Every structure is written in structure tokens, then in C-alpha cells.
PDB file of C-alpha atoms and ligand atoms in Angstrom:
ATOM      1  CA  UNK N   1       8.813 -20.229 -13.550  1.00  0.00           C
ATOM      2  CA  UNK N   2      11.492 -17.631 -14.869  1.00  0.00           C
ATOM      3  CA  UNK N   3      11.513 -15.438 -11.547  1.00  0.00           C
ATOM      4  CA  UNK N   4      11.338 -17.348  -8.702  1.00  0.00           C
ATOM      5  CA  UNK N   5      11.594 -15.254  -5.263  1.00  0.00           C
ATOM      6  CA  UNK N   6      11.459 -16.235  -1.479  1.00  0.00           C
ATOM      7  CA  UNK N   7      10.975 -13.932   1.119  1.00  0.00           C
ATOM      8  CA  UNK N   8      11.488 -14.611   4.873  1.00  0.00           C
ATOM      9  CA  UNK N   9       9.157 -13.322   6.853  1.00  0.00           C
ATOM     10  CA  UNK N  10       6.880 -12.598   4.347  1.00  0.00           C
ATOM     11  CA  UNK N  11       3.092 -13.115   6.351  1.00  0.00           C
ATOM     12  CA  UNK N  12       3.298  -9.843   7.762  1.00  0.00           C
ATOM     13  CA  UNK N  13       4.334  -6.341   7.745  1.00  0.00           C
ATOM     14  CA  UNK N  14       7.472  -5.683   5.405  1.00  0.00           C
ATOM     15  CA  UNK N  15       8.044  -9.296   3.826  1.00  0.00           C
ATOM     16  CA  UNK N  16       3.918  -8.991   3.278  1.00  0.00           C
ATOM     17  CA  UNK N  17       3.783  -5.837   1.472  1.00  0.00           C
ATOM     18  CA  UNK N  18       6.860  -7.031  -0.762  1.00  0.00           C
ATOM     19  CA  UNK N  19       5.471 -10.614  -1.446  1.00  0.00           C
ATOM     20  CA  UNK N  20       2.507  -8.514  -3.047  1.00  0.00           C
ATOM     21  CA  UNK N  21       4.615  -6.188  -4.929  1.00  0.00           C
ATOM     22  CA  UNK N  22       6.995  -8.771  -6.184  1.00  0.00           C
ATOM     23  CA  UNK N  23       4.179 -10.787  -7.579  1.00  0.00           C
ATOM     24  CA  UNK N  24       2.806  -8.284  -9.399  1.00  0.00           C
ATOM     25  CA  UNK N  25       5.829  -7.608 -11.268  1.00  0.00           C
ATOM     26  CA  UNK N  26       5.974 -11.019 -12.155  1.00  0.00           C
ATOM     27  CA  UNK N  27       7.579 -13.083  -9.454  1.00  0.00           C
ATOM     28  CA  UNK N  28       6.496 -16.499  -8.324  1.00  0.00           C
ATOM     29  CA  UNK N  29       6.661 -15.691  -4.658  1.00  0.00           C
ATOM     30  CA  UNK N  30       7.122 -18.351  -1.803  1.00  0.00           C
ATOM     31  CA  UNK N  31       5.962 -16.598   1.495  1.00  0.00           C
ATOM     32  CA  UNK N  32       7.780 -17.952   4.648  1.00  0.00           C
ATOM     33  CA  UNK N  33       6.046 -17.732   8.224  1.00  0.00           C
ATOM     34  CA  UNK N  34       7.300 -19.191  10.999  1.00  0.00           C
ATOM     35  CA  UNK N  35       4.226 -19.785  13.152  1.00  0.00           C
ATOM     36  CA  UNK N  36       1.337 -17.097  11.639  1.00  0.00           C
ATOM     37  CA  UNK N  37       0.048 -19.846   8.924  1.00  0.00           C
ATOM     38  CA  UNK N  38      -3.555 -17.615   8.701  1.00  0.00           C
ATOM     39  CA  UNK N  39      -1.413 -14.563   7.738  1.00  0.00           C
ATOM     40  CA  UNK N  40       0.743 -16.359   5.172  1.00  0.00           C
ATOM     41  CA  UNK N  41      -2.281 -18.004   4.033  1.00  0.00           C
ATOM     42  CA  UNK N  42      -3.819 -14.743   3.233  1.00  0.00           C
ATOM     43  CA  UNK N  43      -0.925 -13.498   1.424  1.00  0.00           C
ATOM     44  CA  UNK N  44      -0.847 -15.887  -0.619  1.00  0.00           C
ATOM     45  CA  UNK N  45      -4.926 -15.964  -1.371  1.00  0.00           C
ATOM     46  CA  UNK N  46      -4.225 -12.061  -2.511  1.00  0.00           C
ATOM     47  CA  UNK N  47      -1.230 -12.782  -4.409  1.00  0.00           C
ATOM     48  CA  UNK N  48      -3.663 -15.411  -6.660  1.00  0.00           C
ATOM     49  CA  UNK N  49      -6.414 -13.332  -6.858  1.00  0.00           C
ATOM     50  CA  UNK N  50      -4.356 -10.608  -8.332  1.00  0.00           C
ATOM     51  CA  UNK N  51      -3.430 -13.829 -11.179  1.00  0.00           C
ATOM     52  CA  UNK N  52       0.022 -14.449  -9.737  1.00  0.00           C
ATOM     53  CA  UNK N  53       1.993 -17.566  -8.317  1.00  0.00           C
ATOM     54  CA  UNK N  54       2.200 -18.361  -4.911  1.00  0.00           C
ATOM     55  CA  UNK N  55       3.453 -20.603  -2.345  1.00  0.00           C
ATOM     56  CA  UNK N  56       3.460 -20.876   1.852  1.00  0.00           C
ATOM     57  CA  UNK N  57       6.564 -22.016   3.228  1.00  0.00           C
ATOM     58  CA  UNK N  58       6.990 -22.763   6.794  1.00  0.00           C
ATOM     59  CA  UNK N  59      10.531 -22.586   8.326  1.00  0.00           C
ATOM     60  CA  UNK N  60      12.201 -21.121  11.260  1.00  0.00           C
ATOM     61  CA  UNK N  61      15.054 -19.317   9.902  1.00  0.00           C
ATOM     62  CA  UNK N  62      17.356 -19.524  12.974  1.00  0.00           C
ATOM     63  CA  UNK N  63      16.979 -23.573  11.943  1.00  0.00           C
ATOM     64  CA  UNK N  64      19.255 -25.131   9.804  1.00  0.00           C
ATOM     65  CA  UNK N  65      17.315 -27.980   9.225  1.00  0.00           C
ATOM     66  CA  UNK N  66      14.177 -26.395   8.636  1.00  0.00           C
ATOM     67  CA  UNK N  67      15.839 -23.767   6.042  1.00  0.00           C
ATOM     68  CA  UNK N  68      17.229 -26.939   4.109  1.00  0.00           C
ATOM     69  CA  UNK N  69      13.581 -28.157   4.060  1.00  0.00           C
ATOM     70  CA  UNK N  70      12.113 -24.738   2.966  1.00  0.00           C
ATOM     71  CA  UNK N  71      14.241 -24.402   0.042  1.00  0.00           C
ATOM     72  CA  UNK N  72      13.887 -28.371  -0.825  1.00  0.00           C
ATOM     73  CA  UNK N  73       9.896 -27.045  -1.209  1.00  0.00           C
ATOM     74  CA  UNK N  74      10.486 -24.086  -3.534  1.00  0.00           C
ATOM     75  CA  UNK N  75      12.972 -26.319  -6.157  1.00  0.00           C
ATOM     76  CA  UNK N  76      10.551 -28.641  -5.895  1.00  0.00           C
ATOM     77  CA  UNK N  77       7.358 -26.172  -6.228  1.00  0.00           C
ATOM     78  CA  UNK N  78       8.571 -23.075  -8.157  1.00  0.00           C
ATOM     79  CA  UNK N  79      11.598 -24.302  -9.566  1.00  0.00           C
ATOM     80  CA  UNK N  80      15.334 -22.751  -9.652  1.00  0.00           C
ATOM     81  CA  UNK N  81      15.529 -19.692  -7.291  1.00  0.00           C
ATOM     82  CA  UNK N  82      16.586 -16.416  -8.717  1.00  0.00           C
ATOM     83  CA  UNK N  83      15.885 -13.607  -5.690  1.00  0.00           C
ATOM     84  CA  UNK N  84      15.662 -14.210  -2.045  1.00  0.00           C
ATOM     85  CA  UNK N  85      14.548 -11.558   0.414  1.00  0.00           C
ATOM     86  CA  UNK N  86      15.928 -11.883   3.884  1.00  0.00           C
ATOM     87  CA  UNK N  87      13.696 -10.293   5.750  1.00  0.00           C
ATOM     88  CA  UNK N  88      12.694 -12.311   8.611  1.00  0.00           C
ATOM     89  CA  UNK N  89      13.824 -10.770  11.710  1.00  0.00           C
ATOM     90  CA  UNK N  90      12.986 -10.240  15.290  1.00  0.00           C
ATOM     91  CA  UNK N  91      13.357  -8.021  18.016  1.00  0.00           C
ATOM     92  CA  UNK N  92      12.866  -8.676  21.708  1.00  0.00           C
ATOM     93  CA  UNK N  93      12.409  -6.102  25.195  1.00  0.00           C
ATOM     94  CA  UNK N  94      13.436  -3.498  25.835  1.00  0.00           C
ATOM     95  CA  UNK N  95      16.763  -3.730  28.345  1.00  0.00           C
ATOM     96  CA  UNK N  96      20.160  -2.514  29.080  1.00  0.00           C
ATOM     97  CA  UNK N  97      23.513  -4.222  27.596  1.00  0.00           C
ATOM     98  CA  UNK N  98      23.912  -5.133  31.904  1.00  0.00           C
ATOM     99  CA  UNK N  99      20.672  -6.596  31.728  1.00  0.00           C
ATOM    100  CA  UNK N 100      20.897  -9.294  28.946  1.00  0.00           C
ATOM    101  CA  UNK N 101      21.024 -13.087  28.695  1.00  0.00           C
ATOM    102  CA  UNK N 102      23.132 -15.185  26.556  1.00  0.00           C
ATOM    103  CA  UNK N 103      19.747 -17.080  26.076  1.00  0.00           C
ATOM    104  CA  UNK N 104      18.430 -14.009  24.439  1.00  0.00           C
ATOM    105  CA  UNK N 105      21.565 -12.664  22.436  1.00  0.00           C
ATOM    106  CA  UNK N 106      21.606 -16.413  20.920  1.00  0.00           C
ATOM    107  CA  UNK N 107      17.951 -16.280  19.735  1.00  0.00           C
ATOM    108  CA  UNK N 108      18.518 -12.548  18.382  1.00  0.00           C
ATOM    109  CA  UNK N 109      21.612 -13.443  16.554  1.00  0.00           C
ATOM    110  CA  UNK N 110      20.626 -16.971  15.621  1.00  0.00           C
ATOM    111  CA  UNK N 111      17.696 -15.550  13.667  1.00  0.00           C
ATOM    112  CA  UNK N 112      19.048 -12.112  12.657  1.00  0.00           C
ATOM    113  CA  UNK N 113      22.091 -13.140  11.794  1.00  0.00           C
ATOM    114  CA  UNK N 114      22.779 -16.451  11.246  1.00  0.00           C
ATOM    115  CA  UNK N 115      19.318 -17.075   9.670  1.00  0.00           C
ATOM    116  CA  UNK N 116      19.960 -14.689   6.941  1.00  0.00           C
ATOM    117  CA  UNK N 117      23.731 -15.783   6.052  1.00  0.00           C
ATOM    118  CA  UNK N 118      22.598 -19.751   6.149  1.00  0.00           C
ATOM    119  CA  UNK N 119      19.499 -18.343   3.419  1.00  0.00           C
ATOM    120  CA  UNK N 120      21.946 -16.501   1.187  1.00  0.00           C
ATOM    121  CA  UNK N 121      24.570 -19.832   0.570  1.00  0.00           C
ATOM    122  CA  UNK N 122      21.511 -21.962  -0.021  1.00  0.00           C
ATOM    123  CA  UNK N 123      20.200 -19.212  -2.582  1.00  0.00           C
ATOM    124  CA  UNK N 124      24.130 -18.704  -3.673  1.00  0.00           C
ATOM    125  CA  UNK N 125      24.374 -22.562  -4.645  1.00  0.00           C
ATOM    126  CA  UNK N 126      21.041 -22.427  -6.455  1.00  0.00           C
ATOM    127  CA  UNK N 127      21.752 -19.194  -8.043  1.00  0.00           C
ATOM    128  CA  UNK N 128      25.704 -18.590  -8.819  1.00  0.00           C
ATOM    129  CA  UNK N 129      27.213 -19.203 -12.131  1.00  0.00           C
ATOM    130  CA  UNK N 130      29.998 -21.135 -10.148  1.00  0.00           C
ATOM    131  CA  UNK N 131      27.134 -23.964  -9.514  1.00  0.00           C
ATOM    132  CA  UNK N 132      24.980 -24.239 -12.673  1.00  0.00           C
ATOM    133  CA  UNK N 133      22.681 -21.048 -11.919  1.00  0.00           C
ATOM    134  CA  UNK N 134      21.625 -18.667 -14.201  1.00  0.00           C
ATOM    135  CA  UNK N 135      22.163 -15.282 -11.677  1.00  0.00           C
ATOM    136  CA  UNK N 136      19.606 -13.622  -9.361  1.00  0.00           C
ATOM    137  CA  UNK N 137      19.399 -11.145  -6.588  1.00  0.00           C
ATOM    138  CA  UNK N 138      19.743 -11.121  -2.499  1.00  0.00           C
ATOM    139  CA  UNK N 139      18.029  -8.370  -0.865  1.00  0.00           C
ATOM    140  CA  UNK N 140      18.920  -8.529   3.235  1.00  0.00           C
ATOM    141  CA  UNK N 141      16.903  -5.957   5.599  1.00  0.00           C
ATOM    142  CA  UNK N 142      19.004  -4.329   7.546  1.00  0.00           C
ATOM    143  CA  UNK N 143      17.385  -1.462  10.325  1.00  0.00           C
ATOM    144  CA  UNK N 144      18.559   2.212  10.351  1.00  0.00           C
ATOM    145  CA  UNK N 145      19.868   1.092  13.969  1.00  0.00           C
ATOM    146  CA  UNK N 146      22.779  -0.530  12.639  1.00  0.00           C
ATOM    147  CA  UNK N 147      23.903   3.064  12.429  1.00  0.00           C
ATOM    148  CA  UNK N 148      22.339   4.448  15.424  1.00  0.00           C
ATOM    149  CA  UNK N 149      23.001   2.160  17.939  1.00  0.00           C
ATOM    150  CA  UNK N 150      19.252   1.617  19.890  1.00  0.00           C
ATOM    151  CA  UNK N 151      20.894   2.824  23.558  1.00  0.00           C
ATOM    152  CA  UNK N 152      18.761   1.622  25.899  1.00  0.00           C
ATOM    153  CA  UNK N 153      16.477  -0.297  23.912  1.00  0.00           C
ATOM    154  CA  UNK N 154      17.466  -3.067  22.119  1.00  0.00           C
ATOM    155  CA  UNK N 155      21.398  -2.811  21.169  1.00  0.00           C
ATOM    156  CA  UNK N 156      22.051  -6.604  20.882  1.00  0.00           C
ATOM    157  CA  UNK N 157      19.101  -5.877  18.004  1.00  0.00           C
ATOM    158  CA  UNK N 158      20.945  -2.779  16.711  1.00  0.00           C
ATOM    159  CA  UNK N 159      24.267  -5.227  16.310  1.00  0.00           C
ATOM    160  CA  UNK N 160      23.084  -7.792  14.368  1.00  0.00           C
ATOM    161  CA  UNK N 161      21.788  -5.566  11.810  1.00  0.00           C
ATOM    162  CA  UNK N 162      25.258  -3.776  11.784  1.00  0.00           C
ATOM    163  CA  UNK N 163      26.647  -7.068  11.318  1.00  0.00           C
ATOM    164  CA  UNK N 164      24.184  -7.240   7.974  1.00  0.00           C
ATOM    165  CA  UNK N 165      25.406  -4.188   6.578  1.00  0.00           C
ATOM    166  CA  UNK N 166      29.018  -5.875   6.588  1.00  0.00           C
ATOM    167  CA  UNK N 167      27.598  -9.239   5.563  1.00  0.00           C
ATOM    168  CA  UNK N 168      25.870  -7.817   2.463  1.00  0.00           C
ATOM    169  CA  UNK N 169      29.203  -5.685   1.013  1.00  0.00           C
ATOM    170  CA  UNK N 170      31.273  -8.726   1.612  1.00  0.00           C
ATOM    171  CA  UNK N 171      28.874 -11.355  -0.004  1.00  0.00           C
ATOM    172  CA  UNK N 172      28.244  -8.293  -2.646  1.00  0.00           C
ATOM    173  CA  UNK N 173      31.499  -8.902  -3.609  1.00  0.00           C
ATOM    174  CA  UNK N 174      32.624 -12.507  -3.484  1.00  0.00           C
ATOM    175  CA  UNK N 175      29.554 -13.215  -5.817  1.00  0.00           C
ATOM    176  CA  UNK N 176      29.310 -10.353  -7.707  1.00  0.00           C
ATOM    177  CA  UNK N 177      30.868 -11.981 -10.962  1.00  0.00           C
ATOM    178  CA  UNK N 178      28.750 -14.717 -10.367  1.00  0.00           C
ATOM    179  CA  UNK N 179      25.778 -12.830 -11.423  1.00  0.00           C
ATOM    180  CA  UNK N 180      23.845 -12.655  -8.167  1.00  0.00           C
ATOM    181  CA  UNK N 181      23.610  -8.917  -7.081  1.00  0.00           C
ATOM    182  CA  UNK N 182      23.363  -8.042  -3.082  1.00  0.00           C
ATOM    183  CA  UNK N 183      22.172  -5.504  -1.233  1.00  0.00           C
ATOM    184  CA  UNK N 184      20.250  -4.381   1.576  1.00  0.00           C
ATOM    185  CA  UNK N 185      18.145  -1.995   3.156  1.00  0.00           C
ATOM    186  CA  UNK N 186      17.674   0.089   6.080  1.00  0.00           C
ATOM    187  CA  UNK N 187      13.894   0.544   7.344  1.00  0.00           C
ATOM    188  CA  UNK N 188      13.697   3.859   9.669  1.00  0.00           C
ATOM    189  CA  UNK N 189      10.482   3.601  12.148  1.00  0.00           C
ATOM    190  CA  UNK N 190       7.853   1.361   9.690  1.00  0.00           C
ATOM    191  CA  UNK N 191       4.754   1.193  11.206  1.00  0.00           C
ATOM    192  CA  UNK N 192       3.887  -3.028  11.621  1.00  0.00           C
ATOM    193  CA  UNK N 193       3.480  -5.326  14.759  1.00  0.00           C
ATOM    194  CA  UNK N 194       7.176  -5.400  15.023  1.00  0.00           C
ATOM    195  CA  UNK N 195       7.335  -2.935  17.975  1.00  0.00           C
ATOM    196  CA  UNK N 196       4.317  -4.917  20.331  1.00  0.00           C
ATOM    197  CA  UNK N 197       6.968  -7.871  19.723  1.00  0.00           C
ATOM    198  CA  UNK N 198       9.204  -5.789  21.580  1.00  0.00           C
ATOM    199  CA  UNK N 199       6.617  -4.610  24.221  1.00  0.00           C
ATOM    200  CA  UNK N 200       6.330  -1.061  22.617  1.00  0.00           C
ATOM    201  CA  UNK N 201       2.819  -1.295  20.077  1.00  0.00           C
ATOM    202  CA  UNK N 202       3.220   2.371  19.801  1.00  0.00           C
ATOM    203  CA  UNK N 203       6.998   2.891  19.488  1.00  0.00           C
ATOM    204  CA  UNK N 204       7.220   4.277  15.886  1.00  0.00           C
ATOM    205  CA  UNK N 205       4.494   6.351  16.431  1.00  0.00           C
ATOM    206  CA  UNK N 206       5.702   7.824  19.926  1.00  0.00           C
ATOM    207  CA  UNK N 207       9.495   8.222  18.157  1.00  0.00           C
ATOM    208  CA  UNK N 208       7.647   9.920  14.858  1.00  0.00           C
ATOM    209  CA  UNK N 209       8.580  13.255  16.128  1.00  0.00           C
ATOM    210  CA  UNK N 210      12.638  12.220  15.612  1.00  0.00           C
ATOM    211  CA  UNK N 211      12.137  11.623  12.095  1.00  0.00           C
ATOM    212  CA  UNK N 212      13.101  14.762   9.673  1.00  0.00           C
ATOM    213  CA  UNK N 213       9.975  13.970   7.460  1.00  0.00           C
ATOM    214  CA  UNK N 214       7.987  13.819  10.848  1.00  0.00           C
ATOM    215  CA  UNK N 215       6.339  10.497  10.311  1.00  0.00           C
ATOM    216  CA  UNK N 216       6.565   6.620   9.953  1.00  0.00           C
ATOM    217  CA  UNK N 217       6.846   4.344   6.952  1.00  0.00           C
ATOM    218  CA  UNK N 218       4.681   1.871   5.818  1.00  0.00           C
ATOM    219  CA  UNK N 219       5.569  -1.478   4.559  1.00  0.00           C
ATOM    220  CA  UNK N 220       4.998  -0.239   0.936  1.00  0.00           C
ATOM    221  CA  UNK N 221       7.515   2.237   1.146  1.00  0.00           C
ATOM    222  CA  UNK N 222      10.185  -0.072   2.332  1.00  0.00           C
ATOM    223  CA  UNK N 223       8.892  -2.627  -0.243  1.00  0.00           C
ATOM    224  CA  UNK N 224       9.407  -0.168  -3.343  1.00  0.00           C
ATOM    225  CA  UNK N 225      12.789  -0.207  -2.793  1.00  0.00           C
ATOM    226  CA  UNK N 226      13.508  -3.971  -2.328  1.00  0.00           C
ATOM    227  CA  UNK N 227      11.496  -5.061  -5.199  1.00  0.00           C
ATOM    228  CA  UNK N 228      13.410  -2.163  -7.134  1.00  0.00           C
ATOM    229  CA  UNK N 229      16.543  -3.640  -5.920  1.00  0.00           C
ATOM    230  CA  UNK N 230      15.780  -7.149  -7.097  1.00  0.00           C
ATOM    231  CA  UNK N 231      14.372  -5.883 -10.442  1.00  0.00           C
ATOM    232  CA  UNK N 232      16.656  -5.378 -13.827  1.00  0.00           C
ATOM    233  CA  UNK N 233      16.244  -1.826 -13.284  1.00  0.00           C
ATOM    234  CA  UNK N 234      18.939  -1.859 -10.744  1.00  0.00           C
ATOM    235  CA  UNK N 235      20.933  -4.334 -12.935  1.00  0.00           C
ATOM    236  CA  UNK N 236      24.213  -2.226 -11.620  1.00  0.00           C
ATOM    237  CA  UNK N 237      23.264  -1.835  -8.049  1.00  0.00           C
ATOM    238  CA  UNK N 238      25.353  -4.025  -5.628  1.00  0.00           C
ATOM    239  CA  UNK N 239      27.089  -4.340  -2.165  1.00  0.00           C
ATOM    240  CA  UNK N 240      24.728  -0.722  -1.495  1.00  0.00           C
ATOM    241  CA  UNK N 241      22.166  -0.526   1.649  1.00  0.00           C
ATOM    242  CA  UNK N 242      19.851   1.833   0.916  1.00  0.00           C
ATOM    243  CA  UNK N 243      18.353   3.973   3.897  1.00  0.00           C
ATOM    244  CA  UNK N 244      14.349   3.913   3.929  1.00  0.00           C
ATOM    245  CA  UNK N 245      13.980   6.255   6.371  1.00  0.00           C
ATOM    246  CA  UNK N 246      12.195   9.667   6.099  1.00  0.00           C
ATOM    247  CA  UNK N 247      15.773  11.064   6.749  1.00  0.00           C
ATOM    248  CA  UNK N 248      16.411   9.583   9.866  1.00  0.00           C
TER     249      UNK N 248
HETATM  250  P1  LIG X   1       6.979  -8.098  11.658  1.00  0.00           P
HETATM  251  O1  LIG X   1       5.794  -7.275  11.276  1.00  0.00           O
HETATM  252  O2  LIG X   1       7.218  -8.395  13.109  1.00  0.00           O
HETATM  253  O3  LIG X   1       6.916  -9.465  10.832  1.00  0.00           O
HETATM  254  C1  LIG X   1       7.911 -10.416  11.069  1.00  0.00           C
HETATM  255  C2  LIG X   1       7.814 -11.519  10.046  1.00  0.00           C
HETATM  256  O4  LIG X   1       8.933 -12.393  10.261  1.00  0.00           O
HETATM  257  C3  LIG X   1       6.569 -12.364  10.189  1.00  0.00           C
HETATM  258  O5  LIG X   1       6.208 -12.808   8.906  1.00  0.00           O
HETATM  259  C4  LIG X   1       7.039 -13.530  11.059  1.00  0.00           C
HETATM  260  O6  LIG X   1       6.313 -14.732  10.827  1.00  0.00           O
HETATM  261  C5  LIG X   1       8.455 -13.703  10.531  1.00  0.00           C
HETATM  262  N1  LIG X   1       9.393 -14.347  11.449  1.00  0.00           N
HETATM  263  C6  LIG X   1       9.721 -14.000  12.707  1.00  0.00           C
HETATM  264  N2  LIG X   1      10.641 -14.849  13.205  1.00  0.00           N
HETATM  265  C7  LIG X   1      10.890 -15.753  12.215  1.00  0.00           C
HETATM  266  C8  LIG X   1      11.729 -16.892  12.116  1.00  0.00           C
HETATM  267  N3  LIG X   1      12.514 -17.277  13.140  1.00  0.00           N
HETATM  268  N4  LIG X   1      11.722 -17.588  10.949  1.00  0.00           N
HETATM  269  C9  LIG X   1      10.923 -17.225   9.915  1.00  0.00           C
HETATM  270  N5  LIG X   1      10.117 -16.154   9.956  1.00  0.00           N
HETATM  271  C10 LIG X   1      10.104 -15.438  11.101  1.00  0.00           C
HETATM  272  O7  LIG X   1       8.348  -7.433  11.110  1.00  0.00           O
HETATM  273  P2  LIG X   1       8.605  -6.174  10.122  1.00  0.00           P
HETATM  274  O8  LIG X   1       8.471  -4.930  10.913  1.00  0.00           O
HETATM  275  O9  LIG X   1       7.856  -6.346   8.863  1.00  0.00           O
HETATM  276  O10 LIG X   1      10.183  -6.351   9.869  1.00  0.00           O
HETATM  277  C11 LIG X   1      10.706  -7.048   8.766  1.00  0.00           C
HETATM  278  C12 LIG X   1      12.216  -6.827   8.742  1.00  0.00           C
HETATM  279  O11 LIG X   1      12.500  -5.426   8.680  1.00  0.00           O
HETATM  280  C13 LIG X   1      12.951  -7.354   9.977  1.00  0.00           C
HETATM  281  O12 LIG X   1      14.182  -7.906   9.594  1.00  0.00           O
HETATM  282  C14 LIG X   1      13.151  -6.106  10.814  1.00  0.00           C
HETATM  283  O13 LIG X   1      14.263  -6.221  11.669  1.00  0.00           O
HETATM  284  C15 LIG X   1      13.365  -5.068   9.725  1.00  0.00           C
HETATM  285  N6  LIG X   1      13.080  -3.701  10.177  1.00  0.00           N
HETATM  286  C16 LIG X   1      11.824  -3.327  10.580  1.00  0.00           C
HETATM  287  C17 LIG X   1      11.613  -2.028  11.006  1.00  0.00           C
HETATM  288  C18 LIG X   1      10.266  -1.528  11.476  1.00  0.00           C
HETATM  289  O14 LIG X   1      10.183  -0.392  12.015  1.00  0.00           O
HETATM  290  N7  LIG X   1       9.194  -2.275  11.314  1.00  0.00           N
HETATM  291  C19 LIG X   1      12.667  -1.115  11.047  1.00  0.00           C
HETATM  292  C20 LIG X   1      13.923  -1.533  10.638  1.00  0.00           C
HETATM  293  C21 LIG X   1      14.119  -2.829  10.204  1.00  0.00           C
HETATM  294  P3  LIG X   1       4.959 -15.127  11.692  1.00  0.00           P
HETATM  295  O15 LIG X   1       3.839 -14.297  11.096  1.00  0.00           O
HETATM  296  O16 LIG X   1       4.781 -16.589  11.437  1.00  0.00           O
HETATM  297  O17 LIG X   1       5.245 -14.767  13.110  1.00  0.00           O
END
């Protein structure tokens, strides 16, 4: 396959909605879960219906093991990797900076974080010039609470999504004449099951009132502009996070 794409997180909400998108503009997609097989199943039943190429790939991204294994399956399935979406990412309950365990600040950075730098130097060393690759493009999500902070909610959250923002401008620019483009972006309140996996189901629709448009996001909107950012249309786009967020 000429375009070959994996996206984290890709059974459900955001990753979902791009895996779709992406495939109909002519990526072979791999769709990651980490435990929702039915969901990633489904994505990719929709993705081949629509005539496109497909894959499930199970992997915990916080796993270093497991990532190795993941991208072992798409060389061996789809062939050479040109994008990778970083999207898998979690969130946990709402609590007070005085009120949380290493425990959990490991788990939130370990997959945030971590997860989504160990993804990038596997895709770097399958896509860079420097090691036989032809190019591609890294799009990492970020949140809009990298710049707003998430007081009282979920700061530890709100951190390692800062610490994407710097990740993506400084792995922008170490690769960037390599040809592998990176970017991110920044999701305002999307409506998916994010927020019930922080105890909140109704969160972006009780915090809709904030937003300067008045509303949530879907999944589509955020996906327009990652697919846009891995597409040749944004062929001179990198080291930019781009705010998807009704003006939040
Ligand atoms: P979501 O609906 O909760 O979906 C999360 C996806 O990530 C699922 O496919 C899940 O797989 C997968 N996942 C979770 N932990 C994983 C792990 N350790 N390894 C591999 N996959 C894992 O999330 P979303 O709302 O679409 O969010 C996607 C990204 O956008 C996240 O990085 C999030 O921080 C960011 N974001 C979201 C919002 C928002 O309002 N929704 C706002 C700002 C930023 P399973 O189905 O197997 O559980």
C-alpha cells in the first residue's frame, strides 16, 4: 500500500471518526484498541464496506512491548508506515492536585505521554529519510487544556497534553528535513465516551455554555483537521497545533 496510516485509539470517538475519514481518502488504516475489540471490529467492517483497507491492531500504548508488537503487525500487514495518529489517550476522576496518587499520575503519563513519544520513534525509524523511509506525517492530539489548565478536574490530564504541545514542536523540528511533518491538535469539549471515563457522561454538554460557538464538537470535526494535516494539502504545515475548539 502507498499510504499506510495507524491511529491509536482508533475504535471509538475521535481515532473512529478519523480511521473512516482517512480511508476514504485513500489510506490503508490500522485501527488500534486496547480492550474494545467489538468497536474496532466495527470500524474496520465500515471502513471495507466503503471499498477501503483495513486492519485491527491490539496494543496498549503505555506498553513498550506491546507497541513493538503492533507495529511488527502493520509492516507485516500494510507494509511501510507513512502517517501515524496518536490519539489514544485517557483521562481519569475528577480530583484535586492534594488528592492524587503516584499510581494514577504514572498510568496518565505512561499512556498520554510516554505512549505517544515511544509511537512517534517507531513511526520515525520506519518513516525518516535518515533510515531508508520515504517521508510521512505524525499527527499527536493534544486537548485545549494544555492551555487552560483543568483546575479542579483533572490537571495531571491537562499536563500531559501540555507536555504534547512541546513534544510535537520539538520532534517537528529534529525531523523536519527528514520528510516526516508533525503536528498536533487541540480538541475543545468533543462530545464521545471520554467524559463517563472520567465519571462526568455529561461534562461537555454541561460545560457547552463556556464555549464562544455555544456548543460541542463531534469527532468529525476534530477528524477534518487531522486527516487535513496528514494529507499533501498541508505539505508545508509543521511543528503547528491547531485549536479545534468552537473558540474556546
Ligand atoms: P474515547 O472516546 O475515550 O476513546 C478512546 C480510545 O482510545 C478508544 O479507542 C480506546 O480503546 C483507546 N485507548 C484508551 N487507552 C488506550 C491505551 N492504553 N492503548 C491503546 N488505546 C487506548 O476518547 P476521545 O474522546 O475520542 O479522545 C481521543 C483523543 O482526543 C485523546 O487523546 C483525548 O485526550 C483527546 N481529546 C479529547 C477531547 C474530548 O472532549 N473528547 C478533548 C480534548 C482532547 P478501547 O475502545 O479498546 O477502550
Amino acid at each position: 500500500m502507498d499510504q499506510v496510516l495507524l491511529i491509536t485509539g482508533a475504535s471509538r470517538g475521535i481515532g473512529a471518526a478519523t480511521a473512516l475519514q482517512a480511508a476514504r481518502r485513500g489510506w490503508a488504516v490500522a485501527v488500534n484498541y486496547t480492550s474494545n475489540s467489538l468497536a474496532a471490529d466495527e470500524v474496520v467492517r465500515a471502513i471495507r464496506a466503503g471499498g477501503g483497507t483495513a486492519i485491527t491492531v491490539q496494543a496498549d500504548v503505555g506498553d513498550e512491548a506491546q507497541v513493538l508488537a503492533m507495529f511488527a503487525k502493520v509492516d507485516a500487514k500494510l507494509g511501510r508506515l507513512t502517517g501515524l495518529v496518536n490519539n489514544a489517550g485517557v483521562v481519569d476522576m475528577q480530583a484535586r492536585v492534594d488528592e492524587m496518587s503516584v499510581a494514577r499520575l504514572e498510568r496518565m503519563l505512561r499512556i498520554n505521554v510516554i505512549g505517544s513519544i515511544v509511537c512517534a520513534r517507531e513511526a520515525v525509524r520506519r518513516m525518516s529519510t535518515r533510515h531508508g523511509g520515504s517521508g510521512g506525517a505524525i499527527v499527536n492530539l493534544s486537548s485545549a487544556a494544555a492551555r487552560l489548565g483543568s483546575p479542579g478536574q483533572y490537571v495531571d490530564y491537562a499536563a500531559s497534553k501540555g507536555a504534547i504541545d512541546t513534544f510535537t514542536v520539538g520532534l517537528a523540528k529534529e525531523v523536519a528535513d527528514e520528510g516526516i511533518r508533525v503536528n498536533a491538535v487541540r480538541p475543545g469539549l468533543i462530545d464521545t465516551e471520554i467524559h463517563a471515563s472520567g465519571g462526568l457522561p455529561d461534562r461537555a454538554f454541561q460545560l457547552a455554555s463556556t464555549v464562544p460557538m455555544k456548543r460541542t464538537g463531534s469527532a468529525d470535526e476534530v477528524a477534518n483537521g487531522i486527516v487535513w494535516l496528514l494529507s499533501a494539502e498541508a505539505g508545508y504545515v509543521t511543528g503547528t497545533v491547531l485549536d479545534v475548539t468552537g473558540g474556546r
